[in-house]
XYZ file of C-alpha atoms in Angstrom:
635
model
C 4.021 -24.064 21.137
C 4.349 -25.233 24.617
C 2.952 -23.794 27.547
C 4.813 -20.908 29.150
C 6.097 -21.885 32.795
C 4.372 -19.793 35.824
C 7.625 -18.194 36.636
C 8.054 -16.958 33.162
C 4.136 -15.712 33.246
C 4.767 -14.113 36.775
C 7.741 -12.200 35.318
C 5.388 -10.861 32.500
C 3.022 -9.687 35.201
C 0.459 -12.419 34.092
C 0.353 -13.953 37.574
C -3.246 -15.731 38.099
C -3.940 -14.078 41.616
C -6.375 -12.141 43.435
C -9.012 -11.022 40.712
C -7.341 -12.338 37.725
C -8.165 -16.393 39.373
C -11.800 -15.590 38.388
C -12.549 -16.576 34.903
C -14.776 -14.486 32.645
C -18.390 -15.510 31.967
C -18.999 -17.512 28.842
C -18.528 -14.970 25.986
C -21.870 -13.514 24.374
C -22.623 -13.998 21.344
C -20.611 -12.389 18.423
C -21.499 -8.980 17.643
C -23.622 -9.171 14.320
C -25.984 -6.414 14.803
C -24.612 -2.957 15.695
C -26.392 -0.884 18.462
C -28.422 2.033 16.533
C -27.067 4.478 19.259
C -23.866 6.520 20.260
C -21.599 4.814 22.880
C -22.239 6.057 26.270
C -19.788 8.673 26.943
C -15.741 9.045 25.479
C -13.070 6.907 25.434
C -9.814 8.366 26.645
C -6.567 6.992 24.738
C -3.185 7.977 26.074
C -0.077 6.754 24.379
C 3.764 7.255 25.483
C 5.621 6.753 22.157
C 8.612 8.689 24.353
C 10.681 5.300 24.242
C 12.423 5.707 21.320
C 15.512 3.748 21.540
C 13.583 0.332 22.692
C 10.944 1.526 20.314
C 8.004 0.824 22.966
C 4.872 2.817 22.447
C 2.947 2.419 26.492
C -0.851 2.566 26.192
C -3.750 3.457 28.746
C -6.965 3.352 27.758
C -10.290 4.444 29.706
C -13.609 3.365 28.314
C -17.224 3.908 30.021
C -18.852 0.424 30.896
C -22.027 -0.974 32.538
C -21.915 -3.951 35.073
C -21.991 -7.231 32.534
C -20.411 -9.089 29.793
C -18.417 -7.154 27.568
C -16.275 -7.853 24.646
C -13.336 -5.476 23.152
C -12.108 -5.697 19.749
C -8.503 -4.933 18.297
C -8.620 -3.941 14.741
C -8.189 -6.555 12.633
C -9.509 -5.440 8.941
C -7.268 -2.309 8.690
C -8.295 0.123 5.730
C -5.896 0.174 3.073
C -4.375 -3.276 3.683
C -7.524 -5.154 2.196
C -7.027 -7.585 4.499
C -6.441 -8.986 8.080
C -3.601 -7.462 9.277
C -4.298 -5.858 12.609
C -0.659 -6.749 14.369
C -2.154 -8.122 17.540
C 0.926 -10.515 17.786
C 2.935 -6.931 18.620
C 0.703 -5.990 21.969
C 1.864 -7.500 25.525
C 1.262 -6.712 28.819
C -2.603 -6.273 28.694
C -4.096 -5.725 31.769
C -7.713 -4.744 32.694
C -8.856 -2.679 36.044
C -11.933 -1.230 37.559
C -12.158 0.585 40.625
C -8.776 -0.443 40.978
C -9.568 -3.868 41.080
C -8.035 -6.189 38.041
C -10.918 -7.756 36.013
C -9.767 -11.052 34.411
C -10.137 -11.550 30.200
C -10.282 -14.175 27.804
C -9.795 -14.330 24.266
C -12.055 -15.905 22.207
C -10.610 -18.853 21.158
C -12.296 -18.528 17.795
C -11.248 -15.144 17.107
C -8.089 -13.754 18.815
C -8.987 -10.314 18.170
C -11.966 -10.247 20.667
C -11.149 -10.401 24.156
C -14.399 -10.923 26.529
C -14.526 -9.915 30.183
C -17.199 -9.507 33.237
C -17.647 -5.645 34.466
C -18.418 -6.458 38.279
C -21.058 -4.458 39.675
C -20.586 -1.053 40.462
C -17.538 -0.591 37.726
C -18.896 2.334 35.237
C -15.443 2.444 33.557
C -12.327 0.037 32.918
C -9.097 1.242 32.898
C -6.847 -0.349 29.738
C -3.175 -1.001 29.834
C -0.921 -2.693 27.477
C 2.470 -2.166 25.308
C 2.439 -1.987 21.984
C 5.750 -3.580 20.541
C 7.072 -1.360 17.317
C 9.406 -3.760 15.321
C 13.104 -3.408 15.989
C 14.039 -4.761 12.617
C 11.812 -5.334 9.745
C 12.289 -9.150 10.001
C 9.672 -8.481 12.488
C 7.617 -6.402 10.777
C 7.311 -2.734 9.566
C 10.009 -0.661 11.235
C 8.113 2.372 12.347
C 10.049 4.091 14.915
C 13.796 4.911 14.545
C 15.701 7.011 16.894
C 14.889 10.018 14.428
C 11.364 9.428 13.560
C 8.368 7.272 14.489
C 4.675 6.785 12.857
C 1.886 6.217 15.308
C -1.111 4.471 13.326
C -3.882 4.421 16.242
C -5.640 1.001 15.278
C -2.274 -0.423 16.641
C -2.579 0.808 20.043
C -6.184 0.607 21.330
C -9.256 -2.065 21.845
C -12.582 -0.704 21.384
C -16.302 -2.023 22.464
C -17.499 -4.519 20.282
C -21.071 -4.259 18.943
C -20.722 -0.203 17.738
C -20.625 1.777 14.714
C -17.194 3.096 14.899
C -18.528 7.010 13.905
C -20.608 6.614 17.073
C -17.884 5.733 19.923
C -16.131 9.196 20.449
C -12.606 9.100 21.204
C -10.014 11.540 23.019
C -6.347 10.752 22.602
C -3.281 12.365 23.404
C 0.508 11.157 22.108
C 3.743 11.549 24.113
C 6.565 12.114 21.685
C 10.156 12.359 22.182
C 11.262 16.230 23.820
C 11.555 18.437 20.619
C 10.036 16.275 18.498
C 7.705 18.219 15.543
C 4.717 16.031 14.572
C 1.994 16.167 11.783
C -1.426 14.619 11.468
C -5.134 15.431 9.901
C -6.006 15.790 13.838
C -6.556 19.261 15.495
C -4.157 19.390 18.279
C -6.204 20.923 21.340
C -3.078 21.453 23.715
C 0.241 20.804 24.246
C 1.984 20.485 27.260
C 5.377 19.820 26.592
C 5.849 16.700 25.042
C 2.363 15.671 24.924
C 0.050 16.968 22.752
C -4.140 16.046 22.940
C -6.549 15.908 20.122
C -9.590 17.384 20.284
C -11.890 14.167 20.500
C -13.360 12.669 17.254
C -15.250 9.432 16.308
C -13.010 6.025 15.696
C -13.238 5.865 12.397
C -11.449 9.642 12.120
C -9.020 8.719 14.380
C -7.937 5.427 12.631
C -8.082 7.609 9.764
C -5.642 9.953 11.257
C -2.187 8.764 11.420
C 0.359 10.424 13.169
C 4.284 11.476 11.575
C 6.710 12.576 14.287
C 10.615 13.332 13.986
C 13.631 15.081 15.027
C 14.660 16.496 12.008
C 10.757 17.894 10.410
C 9.794 20.836 7.869
C 6.146 21.274 6.606
C 6.153 22.579 3.247
C 2.607 24.579 1.564
C 1.278 23.619 -1.539
C -1.601 24.924 -1.483
C -2.314 27.745 0.880
C -6.043 28.381 -0.383
C -9.406 27.721 0.931
C -8.682 23.737 1.221
C -5.122 24.018 2.158
C -2.820 20.874 0.925
C 0.583 20.570 3.123
C 3.534 18.426 2.629
C 5.032 16.987 5.963
C 8.648 15.574 6.012
C 10.752 14.137 8.268
C 13.859 12.711 7.449
C 17.039 11.009 8.701
C 19.342 14.168 8.482
C 18.210 17.556 8.383
C 19.750 17.984 5.045
C 17.445 15.560 3.523
C 15.129 18.069 4.109
C 16.204 20.596 1.755
C 13.508 20.124 -1.382
C 14.904 21.330 -4.444
C 12.962 24.194 -6.720
C 11.964 21.452 -9.479
C 10.182 18.401 -6.528
C 8.276 21.242 -4.980
C 6.866 23.000 -8.179
C 5.890 19.156 -9.046
C 4.091 18.642 -5.944
C 1.980 21.774 -6.185
C 1.618 20.872 -9.652
C 0.257 17.818 -8.393
C -2.333 19.030 -6.311
C -3.502 21.260 -9.168
C -3.211 18.482 -11.740
C -5.606 16.140 -9.825
C -8.309 19.125 -9.243
C -8.638 19.234 -13.295
C -8.995 15.341 -12.917
C -11.416 14.576 -9.993
C -12.738 18.387 -9.527
C -13.847 19.474 -5.838
C -12.016 17.946 -3.049
C -13.131 15.380 -0.916
C -11.430 17.149 2.437
C -11.250 20.441 4.094
C -7.623 20.089 4.355
C -5.179 17.499 3.286
C -1.512 16.530 5.235
C 1.329 14.631 2.951
C 2.770 12.687 6.006
C 6.188 11.805 4.017
C 9.255 9.475 5.568
C 12.468 10.167 3.889
C 14.730 7.452 5.310
C 17.086 4.751 4.980
C 15.938 2.391 7.707
C 12.414 3.544 8.533
C 10.633 0.908 6.356
C 8.836 2.422 3.271
C 5.038 2.648 2.930
C 2.258 4.046 1.079
C -1.046 3.903 2.964
C -4.037 6.238 1.959
C -6.276 8.214 4.550
C -9.384 10.796 3.392
C -7.312 13.872 4.996
C -3.911 12.231 4.925
C -1.203 9.559 3.734
C 1.419 7.524 5.225
C 4.384 7.826 2.531
C 7.945 6.381 2.885
C 10.275 6.343 0.528
C 13.985 7.099 -0.311
C 16.062 9.437 1.747
C 16.978 11.600 -0.557
C 13.718 11.846 -2.584
C 12.653 15.321 -2.147
C 16.026 16.637 -3.294
C 15.628 15.125 -6.473
C 18.606 13.146 -5.939
C 16.930 9.642 -5.319
C 15.480 6.987 -8.051
C 12.695 8.206 -9.934
C 10.936 4.855 -10.018
C 9.064 5.770 -6.756
C 7.828 8.988 -8.098
C 4.100 7.769 -8.417
C 3.837 6.952 -4.602
C 2.556 10.496 -3.185
C 0.490 10.804 -6.570
C -1.149 7.107 -5.777
C -2.202 8.252 -1.966
C -3.411 11.410 -2.888
C -5.696 10.252 -5.342
C -7.127 7.729 -3.000
C -8.959 10.725 -1.170
C -11.479 10.471 -4.056
C -11.036 7.005 -5.100
C -11.203 4.479 -2.124
C -11.648 7.157 0.793
C -14.858 9.515 -0.677
C -16.046 6.839 -3.318
C -15.631 3.312 -1.908
C -16.486 -0.378 -3.143
C -19.719 -1.321 -1.340
C -18.289 -4.623 -0.591
C -15.543 -3.226 1.068
C -17.282 -0.742 3.723
C -17.950 -2.349 6.681
C -19.182 0.039 9.951
C -16.238 -1.338 12.142
C -12.332 -3.081 11.611
C -13.690 -6.527 12.740
C -16.003 -7.688 10.473
C -14.557 -9.720 6.808
C -14.302 -7.734 3.468
C -15.073 -8.705 -0.039
C -11.982 -7.021 -2.293
C -13.876 -8.043 -5.474
C -13.430 -4.164 -6.976
C -9.967 -3.451 -6.016
C -9.057 -3.187 -9.694
C -10.762 -0.031 -9.406
C -10.130 1.475 -5.894
C -6.170 0.223 -6.604
C -6.140 -0.066 -10.351
C -7.608 2.895 -11.588
C -5.981 4.674 -8.440
C -2.315 3.148 -10.029
C -3.235 4.356 -13.542
C -3.969 8.269 -12.596
C -0.792 8.037 -9.918
C 1.211 7.178 -13.576
C -0.716 10.069 -15.361
C -0.451 12.202 -12.692
C 3.356 12.119 -11.834
C 3.795 12.541 -15.602
C 1.227 15.418 -15.942
C 3.061 16.917 -12.694
C 6.378 16.651 -13.674
C 7.428 14.486 -11.331
C 8.307 12.008 -14.255
C 9.602 13.087 -17.669
C 7.151 11.961 -20.654
C 10.143 9.310 -21.543
C 10.674 7.987 -18.028
C 6.524 7.845 -17.553
C 7.081 5.707 -21.128
C 9.813 3.728 -19.893
C 7.637 2.644 -16.925
C 4.612 1.952 -18.463
C 7.028 -0.481 -20.478
C 8.318 -2.201 -17.728
C 4.592 -2.739 -16.454
C 3.282 -3.987 -19.840
C 6.609 -6.605 -20.422
C 5.759 -7.619 -17.230
C 2.093 -8.502 -18.191
C 2.855 -9.577 -20.924
C 5.267 -12.209 -20.479
C 3.926 -13.756 -17.147
C 2.660 -17.066 -17.653
C 0.835 -17.185 -14.449
C -1.803 -15.255 -16.815
C -2.582 -18.728 -18.648
C -4.211 -19.826 -15.053
C -4.962 -17.017 -12.661
C -7.362 -13.972 -14.268
C -7.018 -10.739 -12.944
C -9.890 -10.561 -11.218
C -8.589 -13.563 -8.847
C -5.436 -11.202 -7.575
C -7.998 -8.826 -5.794
C -7.520 -11.689 -3.159
C -4.026 -11.455 -3.092
C -4.106 -9.487 0.804
C -6.076 -12.526 2.024
C -4.129 -15.312 0.413
C -0.742 -13.584 1.360
C -1.709 -13.801 4.735
C 2.076 -13.615 5.905
C 3.504 -11.169 3.138
C 6.299 -13.310 2.909
C 7.640 -12.874 -0.713
C 6.686 -15.856 -3.494
C 9.131 -18.046 -4.806
C 7.984 -17.915 -7.614
C 5.768 -14.552 -8.623
C 5.585 -14.533 -12.371
C 3.445 -17.966 -12.154
C 1.658 -17.158 -8.681
C 0.608 -14.124 -9.182
C 0.659 -11.728 -6.757
C -0.920 -8.035 -6.196
C -1.345 -7.842 -9.893
C -4.923 -5.730 -9.680
C -2.511 -2.704 -8.979
C -0.522 -3.027 -12.302
C -2.192 -5.125 -14.608
C -5.332 -3.146 -13.208
C -3.598 0.022 -14.171
C -3.212 -1.492 -17.903
C -6.734 -2.257 -17.892
C -7.641 1.237 -17.221
C -5.186 2.616 -20.157
C -7.526 0.419 -22.416
C -10.535 2.103 -20.840
C -9.406 5.916 -21.525
C -8.001 4.751 -24.769
C -11.115 2.985 -26.262
C -13.285 6.177 -24.562
C -10.796 8.590 -26.736
C -11.380 6.315 -29.429
C -14.990 5.609 -29.867
C -15.475 9.567 -28.719
C -13.107 10.676 -31.888
C -11.093 12.335 -29.061
C -13.788 13.981 -27.320
C -14.349 12.022 -24.153
C -11.684 10.445 -22.025
C -11.251 8.808 -18.452
C -10.786 12.441 -17.364
C -14.781 12.552 -17.980
C -15.301 9.704 -16.171
C -13.530 10.420 -13.101
C -14.874 13.842 -12.476
C -18.287 12.112 -13.210
C -17.588 8.981 -10.716
C -16.545 11.456 -8.033
C -19.025 13.574 -8.175
C -20.435 15.283 -4.923
C -17.122 15.066 -3.192
C -16.485 17.746 -0.307
C -15.396 17.968 3.266
C -18.411 16.953 4.616
C -19.974 14.254 1.749
C -20.314 11.077 3.389
C -18.415 7.976 2.123
C -20.252 6.904 -1.281
C -20.619 3.344 -1.812
C -20.529 2.110 -5.366
C -20.639 -1.415 -7.088
C -19.692 -3.180 -10.597
C -23.239 -1.744 -12.226
C -22.205 1.654 -11.259
C -18.918 1.469 -12.559
C -20.627 0.396 -16.195
C -23.359 2.988 -15.878
C -21.322 5.899 -16.012
C -19.365 4.798 -18.536
C -21.737 4.252 -20.556
C -23.016 7.679 -19.633
C -19.588 8.791 -20.773
C -19.469 6.978 -24.005
C -22.043 4.095 -24.630
C -20.843 0.893 -25.327
C -20.424 -2.582 -24.152
C -18.610 -1.513 -20.802
C -19.744 -4.639 -19.368
C -18.670 -7.293 -21.788
C -15.450 -4.923 -22.156
C -14.268 -5.285 -18.395
C -15.599 -8.647 -17.899
C -13.549 -10.368 -20.812
C -10.177 -8.609 -19.608
C -10.797 -9.474 -15.722
C -11.914 -12.847 -16.487
C -9.969 -13.770 -19.211
C -7.113 -16.161 -18.851
C -3.850 -16.087 -21.050
C -5.680 -14.685 -24.275
C -6.778 -11.433 -22.507
C -4.038 -9.462 -23.863
C -3.167 -6.228 -21.489
C -1.361 -4.407 -24.779
C -4.505 -3.258 -26.661
C -4.839 -0.078 -24.736
C -0.898 0.704 -25.338
C -1.619 -0.484 -29.127
C -5.104 2.075 -29.209
C -3.000 5.144 -27.710
C -0.632 4.891 -30.756
C 2.476 2.662 -29.406
C 3.956 -0.407 -29.511
C 6.056 -2.679 -26.703
C 9.146 -3.598 -28.563
C 12.441 -4.708 -26.796
C 16.087 -3.357 -27.271
C 19.451 -4.453 -26.207
C 19.763 -1.331 -23.824
C 17.849 -1.201 -20.397
C 15.261 1.562 -20.545
C 15.516 4.503 -17.821
C 13.220 2.816 -15.427
C 15.389 -0.308 -15.590
C 18.090 1.101 -15.277
C 17.068 3.605 -12.367
C 15.409 0.604 -10.551
C 18.732 -1.134 -11.020
C 20.724 1.415 -9.105
C 18.155 1.642 -6.723
C 17.785 -1.865 -6.033
C 21.747 -2.765 -6.252
C 20.589 -5.997 -9.016
C 20.613 -6.599 -12.424
C 17.455 -7.261 -14.493
C 17.651 -9.888 -17.108
C 13.949 -11.249 -16.383
C 13.218 -10.203 -20.783
C 15.957 -12.155 -21.680
C 17.338 -15.330 -19.662
C 14.677 -14.600 -17.317
C 16.357 -13.777 -13.917
C 16.861 -10.918 -11.651
C 20.159 -11.154 -9.392
C 21.235 -9.058 -6.975
C 25.028 -7.629 -6.989
C 26.345 -10.129 -5.228
C 24.937 -12.983 -7.568
C 22.024 -14.140 -5.316
C 18.864 -14.673 -7.617
C 15.748 -12.371 -6.440
C 13.681 -13.520 -9.036
C 13.227 -16.518 -11.495
C 10.417 -16.268 -14.492
C 8.609 -19.178 -14.915
C 9.280 -21.278 -17.873
C 12.072 -19.248 -18.924
C 15.466 -20.230 -20.039
C 16.841 -20.063 -16.528
C 13.833 -21.905 -15.571
C 14.067 -24.699 -17.502
C 18.042 -24.825 -16.745
C 16.968 -25.550 -13.090
C 17.312 -22.058 -11.798
C 15.210 -20.946 -8.911
C 15.310 -17.876 -6.283
C 17.638 -17.563 -3.434
C 20.262 -19.786 -5.591
C 23.618 -17.771 -5.780
C 25.276 -17.425 -9.139
C 28.736 -17.690 -8.154
C 30.470 -17.908 -11.736
C 29.783 -17.104 -15.403
C 31.748 -18.940 -17.765
C 34.449 -19.892 -15.471
C 34.723 -15.968 -14.262
C 33.404 -14.878 -10.742
C 30.078 -13.479 -10.970
C 29.588 -10.104 -11.916
C 26.279 -8.525 -13.613
C 28.630 -7.506 -16.018
C 30.064 -10.551 -16.834
C 26.210 -12.096 -17.436
C 25.616 -9.573 -20.110
C 28.632 -10.054 -21.792
C 28.109 -13.979 -21.878
C 24.118 -13.356 -22.879
C 25.281 -11.393 -26.339
C 27.957 -13.705 -26.977
C 25.514 -16.748 -26.723
C 23.863 -15.009 -30.177
C 26.799 -15.788 -32.115
C 28.135 -19.205 -30.439
C 26.697 -22.927 -30.002
C 27.941 -23.361 -26.713
C 25.452 -22.367 -23.910
C 25.969 -19.800 -20.881
C 28.085 -21.869 -18.577
C 26.797 -20.743 -14.762
C 28.416 -22.248 -11.169
C 25.245 -21.818 -8.762
C 25.374 -22.033 -5.097
C 22.167 -23.786 -3.022
C 22.877 -23.965 0.131
C 26.235 -26.210 0.693
C 25.680 -27.587 -3.059
C 27.537 -26.533 -5.904
C 26.974 -27.200 -9.302
C 27.091 -26.256 -12.568
C 24.259 -25.098 -15.165
C 24.035 -24.923 -18.845
C 21.425 -21.829 -20.036
C 20.236 -22.485 -23.279
C 19.706 -19.062 -24.956
C 20.336 -17.405 -28.009
C 18.518 -13.820 -28.389
C 20.793 -11.348 -26.750
C 19.899 -8.575 -24.422
C 16.306 -7.719 -24.291
C 14.852 -4.748 -22.443
C 11.186 -3.168 -23.205
C 10.637 -0.138 -24.931
C 7.807 1.301 -26.150
C 7.597 2.459 -29.894
C 5.301 4.764 -31.835
C 2.870 2.612 -34.481
C 3.256 4.836 -37.815
C 0.115 6.563 -39.132
C -1.852 5.977 -35.695
C -2.750 8.984 -33.609
C -0.719 9.579 -30.716
C -3.027 9.377 -27.730
C -0.477 8.387 -25.128
C 0.984 11.288 -25.498
C -2.224 13.180 -24.760
C -2.949 11.279 -21.986
C 0.482 12.003 -20.481
C 0.316 15.900 -20.653
C -0.710 18.358 -18.128
C -3.844 19.928 -18.228
């Protein structure tokens, strides 16, 4: 990028005059060893998020300091994102003062998240001011502010002193919201003054783990009012979308109960589901110890939305145990600017996604038929994914770092992506089925989960584990070569079948000519047609190709993502016409004729395919024990 002219710099308030003219001293060495003491004093953090129209959050921060060199960090490695995703590109206007005088700062040339400055003699507190510019459209990132709602993630709106354990830095936060809005967070509110609320001082780790949801239309539902309460806090585009159906409320209450049956004691003093129901607020699922951030379809609570997303809240709730209380040792760091090793995400996320599927079924968020349809899609995607021939499941745990810009892949079936979620869940289905098989039904993954997460309580510290701990607890539940079993599936390519868990559970994957419940649901919600398991295409209603399966008939014919199918056999494209063409091709020697557009170019494409429509289904294996139904049945 070219250097900005001085006039523009001045218009942004960054003229190099007065105290700014003095450059900071050379930065100190990176803070690799943390101070073995509490940070002296309490940081005060004030965030004004009331500018909802322009989506600007104004930040003021006061940090006790001593004279001399100081490095400030902007959080980089965000828990739950598994990658260095701190949105530093979305802050602007950074100004630092001490005793009313500007203090020059310099970004570290090797670490864009580190800011160096020299604190002048006599300055005991610095004041930091900047703006966090929340995206105004999804093209800029996650939309987290709309005219009706917002979410505040504290890691986006602070700098903190380098070289200190986040658990030993105290912060007193406050937040100004639009007038009349209600909010929810796991943080205790100390005082309210009009639109401003002050939270009790807490450590930096807890603060960043405690986001705030706020909205014009807001409603709180009690899911469990016992000694360890659980609440569902929902905000929506309209008040009517907060009219939860009795079935959905009962299912969420059952989710809490069913999770207790699996994991035992809760690792929190209270828990707040934070839920955004919106067509414009970006979808999200992010775990925290005492809360979770969730964003889904506007009509979710009314029971009128697509059911395909009904495992979202179960997934994030399970993370309170798996990921927040118990955490892979390689992912733990005492601050947010140290790289992490994601090697065990197939446990952290894969096992969590397995429990999300199971608990969604046990709680009634899915019917058994819906749960089987979801599993059929997951299994068929893994079984027909050619990328498994070159990239093993273990390697996919690094996807969050590899895919640093979060851009869609051109060839996801070949490149592979975040498969440690979906294929990871199939790995844990195989573990569950093998436990049940070898113990003759006396033990299951439920027993592993309760033993593995033992010791949970509100005050329990983070409990770290490694691969050997996973193997050890599996062997305690049911002796077997669990190390070999897991490594074969994690490190194997191609031949390491993801289907053995299903078949051990008494079911097989088959294909029929009608969409299963999950595909029909996803097609309706996404406005597309799913032909991935026949010609190898997923196509939007407008004919734009959303995915082409590598080495599929469509791939062989030369089709790729972002081309647009204009016509099918000489007629304007519709999904129904392509369906009819696929069916007709079974009895015809002629290939399917497509007219496609790519940029300014049009061309005819012939897809040579004769096997008709194919949609994944699950089918019982005669004469076998139906372990899958037992897995999905409520406790």
